Amino acid sequence: MASDLREELNCSVCLNIFSDPVMLSCGHNFCRVCIGNVLDTQDGAGVYTCPECRAEFTERPALQRNMKLCNIAEQFSRQSGQTAAAILCMYCVQAPVPAVKTCVQCETSLCDLHLAAHNQSLEHSLTEPTVIMGNKKCPVHNEAFKYYCTQDAVCVCVSCCLAGEHKKHDLELLAEASEKKKEDLRRNIEKLNARKQQIEKMDQELSILQEELKPKVDGITKRVTTLLEDIRDQVDALEKRVLGEISRQSEDISHQISDLMKQQEMEKEELTGKIRRMEELCKMTDPITVLQGWETHRADDDTETEVKVPEIQTMKT
C-alpha cells in the first residue's frame, strides 16, 4: 500500500516525491522546478511537450499548483522521514545493520561490508538507502534507469535508448546529468542568494529612510506651523489696524457731516426769516414802506440760489 502510494507521489522527472507539485492542462503533475527546467529546454523548439504523455502545447503551458497533492506529498515525506533510519542491510541476518546503499537492479539494501562485495559488479546502479525501488526503474521496460534524455528531460533505461521513443535522442549518464543539474542549481542558488542580499540591503536602506523620515516630517511640520502662526498674527494685526483706521475715518467724516448739517440748518433758519419779512412787505399797501423795505433786502437778489453739497473728505482705501 505504501509502495503504491509512493509511486503515485513520485515526480517522473526527478523520480523523487513531489516538491511544490504543479499540474499541466493534460492532467499530469510534476515538481515546479522540474517541469520548469524541462520547459526551459524546450523554449527554442517551437512546441512544448508533456514528459509523461507527450501532449503538445503551442505556447508555454501555464502551471497550476496542486494544493491537495502538495499536502499529501508533504505528509508522506514526513512519515517516510521518520522510518528512513530503519532501512537495514538485507544480507545481515544475524543482527540488524543499517544499510548505506540500495542497488537498483537487485532491489536490495546493503551495509558497508556487503556493499564492498557488491561493487565488483560495475553494471549495477546504487542509490541512497530506500525501501521503494519502483521510481528507479523504467515503467515501460522494467529496467533500471541508466541515462538521462536531455531532449525530453527524463530518465531512461537502455531499452528506451535502443528501441524506445528516446532512440537517437541526446543522452547523458545519470551521474553526469545529475552533476550538471546540480551545477545549474548551484548557479541558481548563487543568483537567488545575490538577489536575497540585494533585498536585505534594500530593506536596511528602507529601514534607515523610515527612521529618518519621522524627525524630518516633525521638523517640517513644526516650521510650517510656526510660519502659519506668524502669518495669522500678522493678519490679525493688519486687520486690527485696518478696522481701526476705518473706524477713525468714519468718525471724522461723521463729524464733518454733522458740522455741515448744523451750518445748513442755521442758514436755512436765516433764509426762512428773510422770506417771511419779504412776504410781509409784499402784503403791505403803503408804497413808501415797500420801497424802503426793498432797499433793505435788495442785496439778497445777488445771493446764489443753487445749493451744492459741500465737499467732504472721503475714506481712504
Short mmCIF file of C-alpha atoms in Angstrom, two decimals:
data_model
loop_
_atom_site.label_atom_id
_atom_site.label_comp_id
_atom_site.label_asym_id
_atom_site.label_seq_id
_atom_site.Cartn_x
_atom_site.Cartn_y
_atom_site.Cartn_z
CA MET A 1 0.00 0.00 0.00
CA ALA A 2 2.76 2.45 1.00
CA SER A 3 4.80 1.38 -2.04
CA ASP A 4 1.89 2.05 -4.39
CA LEU A 5 1.27 5.44 -2.78
CA ARG A 6 4.96 6.31 -3.06
CA GLU A 7 4.94 5.59 -6.79
CA GLU A 8 1.91 7.84 -7.24
CA LEU A 9 3.69 10.63 -5.38
CA ASN A 10 6.89 10.43 -7.45
CA CYS A 11 7.74 13.11 -10.00
CA SER A 12 8.53 11.38 -13.30
CA VAL A 13 11.34 13.87 -13.97
CA CYS A 14 13.42 13.81 -10.77
CA LEU A 15 11.96 10.47 -9.54
CA ASN A 16 11.54 11.88 -6.05
CA ILE A 17 8.47 12.74 -4.06
CA PHE A 18 6.74 15.83 -5.43
CA SER A 19 8.08 19.16 -4.24
CA ASP A 20 5.63 22.03 -4.81
CA PRO A 21 3.67 19.97 -7.39
CA VAL A 22 2.07 21.75 -10.33
CA MET A 23 -0.26 20.36 -12.99
CA LEU A 24 -0.33 20.79 -16.76
CA SER A 25 -3.59 21.07 -18.66
CA CYS A 26 -3.21 17.42 -19.74
CA GLY A 27 -3.59 16.40 -16.07
CA HIS A 28 -0.03 15.26 -15.26
CA ASN A 29 1.80 16.59 -12.20
CA PHE A 30 5.47 17.50 -11.75
CA CYS A 31 7.68 19.35 -9.31
CA ARG A 32 7.55 23.05 -10.17
CA VAL A 33 11.34 23.23 -10.58
CA CYS A 34 11.49 20.01 -12.63
CA ILE A 35 8.83 20.94 -15.17
CA GLY A 36 10.22 24.47 -15.28
CA ASN A 37 13.62 23.09 -16.31
CA VAL A 38 12.00 20.82 -18.89
CA LEU A 39 10.07 23.70 -20.42
CA ASP A 40 13.22 25.84 -20.41
CA THR A 41 14.98 23.24 -22.56
CA GLN A 42 12.03 23.29 -24.99
CA ASP A 43 11.86 27.09 -25.35
CA GLY A 44 13.64 27.13 -28.70
CA ALA A 45 11.83 24.12 -30.17
CA GLY A 46 8.63 25.98 -31.06
CA VAL A 47 6.49 23.41 -29.27
CA TYR A 48 6.26 22.20 -25.67
CA THR A 49 5.53 18.60 -24.70
CA CYS A 50 4.46 16.84 -21.52
CA PRO A 51 7.21 14.46 -20.31
CA GLU A 52 4.52 11.92 -19.36
CA CYS A 53 2.03 11.71 -22.25
CA ARG A 54 3.94 13.71 -24.89
CA ALA A 55 0.95 16.06 -25.27
CA GLU A 56 2.00 19.10 -27.28
CA PHE A 57 1.41 22.78 -26.48
CA THR A 58 1.98 25.59 -28.96
CA GLU A 59 2.58 28.03 -26.10
CA ARG A 60 4.43 27.51 -22.84
CA PRO A 61 1.80 25.86 -20.65
CA ALA A 62 0.63 27.58 -17.51
CA LEU A 63 1.50 25.81 -14.26
CA GLN A 64 -1.34 25.36 -11.78
CA ARG A 65 -0.36 24.43 -8.25
CA ASN A 66 -1.97 21.20 -7.00
CA MET A 67 -2.59 22.05 -3.35
CA LYS A 68 -4.18 18.72 -2.44
CA LEU A 69 -1.30 16.73 -3.95
CA CYS A 70 1.18 19.07 -2.26
CA ASN A 71 -0.34 18.39 1.16
CA ILE A 72 -0.38 14.62 0.57
CA ALA A 73 3.25 14.61 -0.61
CA GLU A 74 4.42 16.67 2.37
CA GLN A 75 2.62 14.39 4.82
CA PHE A 76 4.03 11.28 3.16
CA SER A 77 7.54 12.79 3.17
CA ARG A 78 7.30 13.45 6.90
CA GLN A 79 6.15 9.91 7.57
CA SER A 80 8.86 8.44 5.30
CA GLY A 81 11.50 10.54 7.03
CA GLN A 82 10.57 9.01 10.35
CA THR A 83 11.16 5.48 9.05
CA ALA A 84 14.15 6.13 6.75
CA ALA A 85 16.60 5.34 9.51
CA ALA A 86 15.07 1.87 9.84
CA ILE A 87 16.29 0.67 6.40
CA LEU A 88 18.61 -2.28 7.11
CA CYS A 89 21.03 -4.41 5.15
CA MET A 90 19.12 -7.34 3.69
CA TYR A 91 22.15 -9.67 3.93
CA CYS A 92 22.86 -9.15 7.64
CA VAL A 93 20.65 -11.84 9.11
CA GLN A 94 22.49 -12.32 12.41
CA ALA A 95 21.96 -8.75 13.62
CA PRO A 96 20.31 -5.65 12.12
CA VAL A 97 22.85 -3.39 10.42
CA PRO A 98 21.84 -0.04 8.80
CA ALA A 99 22.11 -0.02 5.02
CA VAL A 100 24.34 2.57 3.33
CA LYS A 101 23.27 2.00 -0.29
CA THR A 102 20.49 0.35 -2.29
CA CYS A 103 21.10 -1.49 -5.58
CA VAL A 104 18.57 -0.55 -8.23
CA GLN A 105 18.98 -3.75 -10.25
CA CYS A 106 18.99 -6.12 -7.27
CA GLU A 107 16.43 -4.11 -5.35
CA THR A 108 18.38 -4.78 -2.16
CA SER A 109 19.83 -2.56 0.55
CA LEU A 110 23.42 -3.20 1.67
CA CYS A 111 25.69 -2.29 4.55
CA ASP A 112 29.35 -1.27 4.10
CA LEU A 113 30.59 -4.87 4.30
CA HIS A 114 28.20 -6.34 1.74
CA LEU A 115 28.48 -3.22 -0.43
CA ALA A 116 32.22 -3.89 -0.90
CA ALA A 117 31.47 -7.30 -2.39
CA HIS A 118 28.58 -5.97 -4.44
CA ASN A 119 30.72 -3.25 -6.00
CA GLN A 120 32.53 -5.91 -8.01
CA SER A 121 29.56 -5.73 -10.39
CA LEU A 122 30.14 -2.39 -12.11
CA GLU A 123 26.93 -2.53 -14.14
CA HIS A 124 24.67 -2.02 -11.15
CA SER A 125 23.45 1.40 -10.05
CA LEU A 126 23.46 2.41 -6.40
CA THR A 127 21.26 4.94 -4.63
CA GLU A 128 20.75 6.16 -1.09
CA PRO A 129 19.01 3.62 1.16
CA THR A 130 15.35 3.30 0.25
CA VAL A 131 12.58 0.76 0.61
CA ILE A 132 10.99 1.78 -2.66
CA MET A 133 12.53 0.80 -5.96
CA GLY A 134 9.73 1.49 -8.41
CA ASN A 135 10.83 5.05 -9.03
CA LYS A 136 14.35 3.90 -10.01
CA LYS A 137 13.20 1.64 -12.86
CA CYS A 138 11.69 2.27 -16.26
CA PRO A 139 7.93 1.71 -16.03
CA VAL A 140 7.86 0.59 -19.70
CA HIS A 141 10.73 -1.94 -19.78
CA ASN A 142 11.09 -2.62 -16.03
CA GLU A 143 14.81 -1.91 -16.32
CA ALA A 144 16.96 0.30 -14.16
CA PHE A 145 17.38 3.84 -15.36
CA LYS A 146 20.80 4.27 -16.91
CA TYR A 147 20.73 7.52 -18.85
CA TYR A 148 19.13 10.93 -18.88
CA CYS A 149 17.42 12.17 -22.05
CA THR A 150 18.30 15.85 -22.36
CA GLN A 151 15.73 16.38 -25.10
CA ASP A 152 12.77 15.21 -23.01
CA ALA A 153 14.34 15.83 -19.58
CA VAL A 154 13.54 12.33 -18.26
CA CYS A 155 15.49 9.32 -17.02
CA VAL A 156 15.55 6.37 -19.44
CA CYS A 157 16.76 2.77 -19.50
CA VAL A 158 18.95 1.08 -22.11
CA SER A 159 15.94 -0.32 -23.99
CA CYS A 160 14.44 3.18 -24.25
CA CYS A 161 17.67 4.32 -25.90
CA LEU A 162 17.98 1.39 -28.31
CA ALA A 163 14.43 0.75 -29.42
CA GLY A 164 12.12 3.03 -27.46
CA GLU A 165 10.78 6.51 -28.06
CA HIS A 166 14.08 8.04 -26.96
CA LYS A 167 16.08 6.39 -29.74
CA LYS A 168 18.60 8.80 -31.32
CA HIS A 169 17.95 11.36 -28.58
CA ASP A 170 20.81 13.14 -26.84
CA LEU A 171 21.67 11.12 -23.72
CA GLU A 172 23.86 11.58 -20.67
CA LEU A 173 24.88 9.24 -17.88
CA LEU A 174 22.75 9.72 -14.81
CA ALA A 175 25.69 10.83 -12.67
CA GLU A 176 26.88 13.25 -15.33
CA ALA A 177 23.41 14.68 -15.90
CA SER A 178 22.81 14.88 -12.17
CA GLU A 179 26.04 16.81 -11.67
CA LYS A 180 25.10 19.24 -14.44
CA LYS A 181 21.70 19.80 -12.86
CA LYS A 182 23.37 20.31 -9.50
CA GLU A 183 25.65 22.86 -11.13
CA ASP A 184 22.61 24.61 -12.55
CA LEU A 185 21.02 24.54 -9.13
CA ARG A 186 24.17 25.94 -7.56
CA ARG A 187 24.21 28.78 -10.09
CA ASN A 188 20.56 29.44 -9.41
CA ILE A 189 21.26 29.40 -5.69
CA GLU A 190 24.04 31.95 -6.20
CA LYS A 191 21.70 34.18 -8.19
CA LEU A 192 18.93 33.80 -5.64
CA ASN A 193 21.34 34.48 -2.77
CA ALA A 194 22.61 37.56 -4.58
CA ARG A 195 19.06 38.73 -5.09
CA LYS A 196 18.26 37.94 -1.47
CA GLN A 197 21.26 40.00 -0.34
CA GLN A 198 20.11 42.87 -2.53
CA ILE A 199 16.66 42.70 -0.97
CA GLU A 200 18.14 42.57 2.54
CA LYS A 201 20.36 45.56 1.74
CA MET A 202 17.37 47.41 0.35
CA ASP A 203 15.39 46.52 3.47
CA GLN A 204 18.15 48.03 5.60
CA GLU A 205 18.20 51.18 3.49
CA LEU A 206 14.42 51.45 3.65
CA SER A 207 14.53 50.97 7.42
CA ILE A 208 17.06 53.80 7.69
CA LEU A 209 14.86 56.00 5.50
CA GLN A 210 11.88 55.09 7.66
CA GLU A 211 13.78 56.08 10.79
CA GLU A 212 14.97 59.34 9.21
CA LEU A 213 11.52 60.20 7.89
CA LYS A 214 9.77 60.94 11.20
CA PRO A 215 12.20 63.58 12.50
CA LYS A 216 12.22 65.24 9.07
CA VAL A 217 8.43 65.30 8.97
CA ASP A 218 8.30 66.59 12.55
CA GLY A 219 10.78 69.37 11.68
CA ILE A 220 8.87 70.41 8.56
CA THR A 221 5.57 70.30 10.45
CA LYS A 222 6.99 72.50 13.21
CA ARG A 223 8.39 75.04 10.75
CA VAL A 224 5.15 75.22 8.77
CA THR A 225 3.10 75.53 11.97
CA THR A 226 5.33 78.37 13.20
CA LEU A 227 5.13 80.11 9.81
CA LEU A 228 1.34 79.84 9.69
CA GLU A 229 1.04 81.13 13.27
CA ASP A 230 3.24 84.11 12.35
CA ILE A 231 1.11 84.76 9.26
CA ARG A 232 -2.06 84.59 11.36
CA ASP A 233 -0.56 87.04 13.89
CA GLN A 234 0.36 89.44 11.08
CA VAL A 235 -3.10 89.11 9.52
CA ASP A 236 -4.74 89.74 12.90
CA ALA A 237 -2.55 92.81 13.45
CA LEU A 238 -3.28 94.08 9.94
CA GLU A 239 -7.00 93.51 10.44
CA LYS A 240 -6.88 95.42 13.69
CA ARG A 241 -5.04 98.36 12.09
CA VAL A 242 -7.30 98.50 9.02
CA LEU A 243 -10.50 98.26 11.04
CA GLY A 244 -9.19 100.92 13.42
CA GLU A 245 -8.36 103.25 10.53
CA ILE A 246 -11.79 102.66 9.00
CA SER A 247 -13.42 103.48 12.33
CA ARG A 248 -11.33 106.66 12.73
CA GLN A 249 -12.07 107.90 9.20
CA SER A 250 -15.73 107.08 9.69
CA GLU A 251 -15.85 109.21 12.85
CA ASP A 252 -14.04 112.11 11.13
CA ILE A 253 -16.44 112.09 8.20
CA SER A 254 -19.40 111.78 10.55
CA HIS A 255 -18.21 114.89 12.45
CA GLN A 256 -17.79 116.80 9.17
CA ILE A 257 -21.28 115.90 8.08
CA SER A 258 -22.72 116.91 11.47
CA ASP A 259 -20.95 120.29 11.34
CA LEU A 260 -22.15 120.94 7.80
CA MET A 261 -25.69 119.97 8.71
CA LYS A 262 -25.61 122.46 11.61
CA GLN A 263 -24.35 125.18 9.27
CA GLN A 264 -27.06 124.38 6.74
CA GLU A 265 -29.70 124.45 9.46
CA MET A 266 -28.56 127.89 10.60
CA GLU A 267 -28.54 129.19 7.03
CA LYS A 268 -31.99 127.70 6.44
CA GLU A 269 -33.38 129.49 9.52
CA GLU A 270 -31.83 132.73 8.34
CA LEU A 271 -33.36 132.33 4.91
CA THR A 272 -36.71 131.48 6.45
CA GLY A 273 -36.64 134.80 8.38
CA LYS A 274 -35.79 136.79 5.25
CA ILE A 275 -38.53 135.09 3.28
CA ARG A 276 -41.06 135.86 6.00
CA ARG A 277 -40.09 139.54 6.07
CA MET A 278 -40.23 139.80 2.28
CA GLU A 279 -43.66 138.19 2.26
CA GLU A 280 -44.81 140.77 4.81
CA LEU A 281 -43.58 143.59 2.53
CA CYS A 282 -45.48 142.05 -0.33
CA LYS A 283 -48.68 142.27 1.74
CA MET A 284 -48.20 145.97 2.65
CA THR A 285 -50.21 148.68 0.79
CA ASP A 286 -48.03 151.65 1.66
CA PRO A 287 -45.69 152.26 -1.28
CA ILE A 288 -43.11 154.12 0.79
CA THR A 289 -42.79 151.28 3.26
CA VAL A 290 -42.48 148.75 0.43
CA LEU A 291 -39.78 150.76 -1.33
CA GLN A 292 -37.79 151.31 1.86
CA GLY A 293 -38.05 147.61 2.69
CA TRP A 294 -36.98 146.66 -0.81
CA GLU A 295 -33.78 148.66 -0.45
CA THR A 296 -33.02 146.67 2.67
CA HIS A 297 -33.49 143.28 1.00
CA ARG A 298 -32.15 144.23 -2.46
CA ALA A 299 -28.74 142.65 -1.74
CA ASP A 300 -30.42 139.28 -1.34
CA ASP A 301 -31.14 139.24 -5.08
CA ASP A 302 -27.43 138.65 -5.75
CA THR A 303 -27.36 135.57 -3.49
CA GLU A 304 -26.60 132.35 -5.37
CA THR A 305 -29.78 130.34 -5.47
CA GLU A 306 -28.20 126.98 -6.40
CA VAL A 307 -27.35 124.88 -3.35
CA LYS A 308 -24.47 122.41 -3.68
CA VAL A 309 -23.41 119.67 -1.30
CA PRO A 310 -20.11 120.74 0.24
CA GLU A 311 -17.10 118.57 -0.43
CA ILE A 312 -16.42 116.09 2.36
CA GLN A 313 -13.17 114.21 2.87
CA THR A 314 -13.86 110.63 1.71
CA MET A 315 -12.45 107.47 3.26
CA LYS A 316 -9.05 106.31 2.01
CA THR A 317 -8.88 102.75 0.77
#
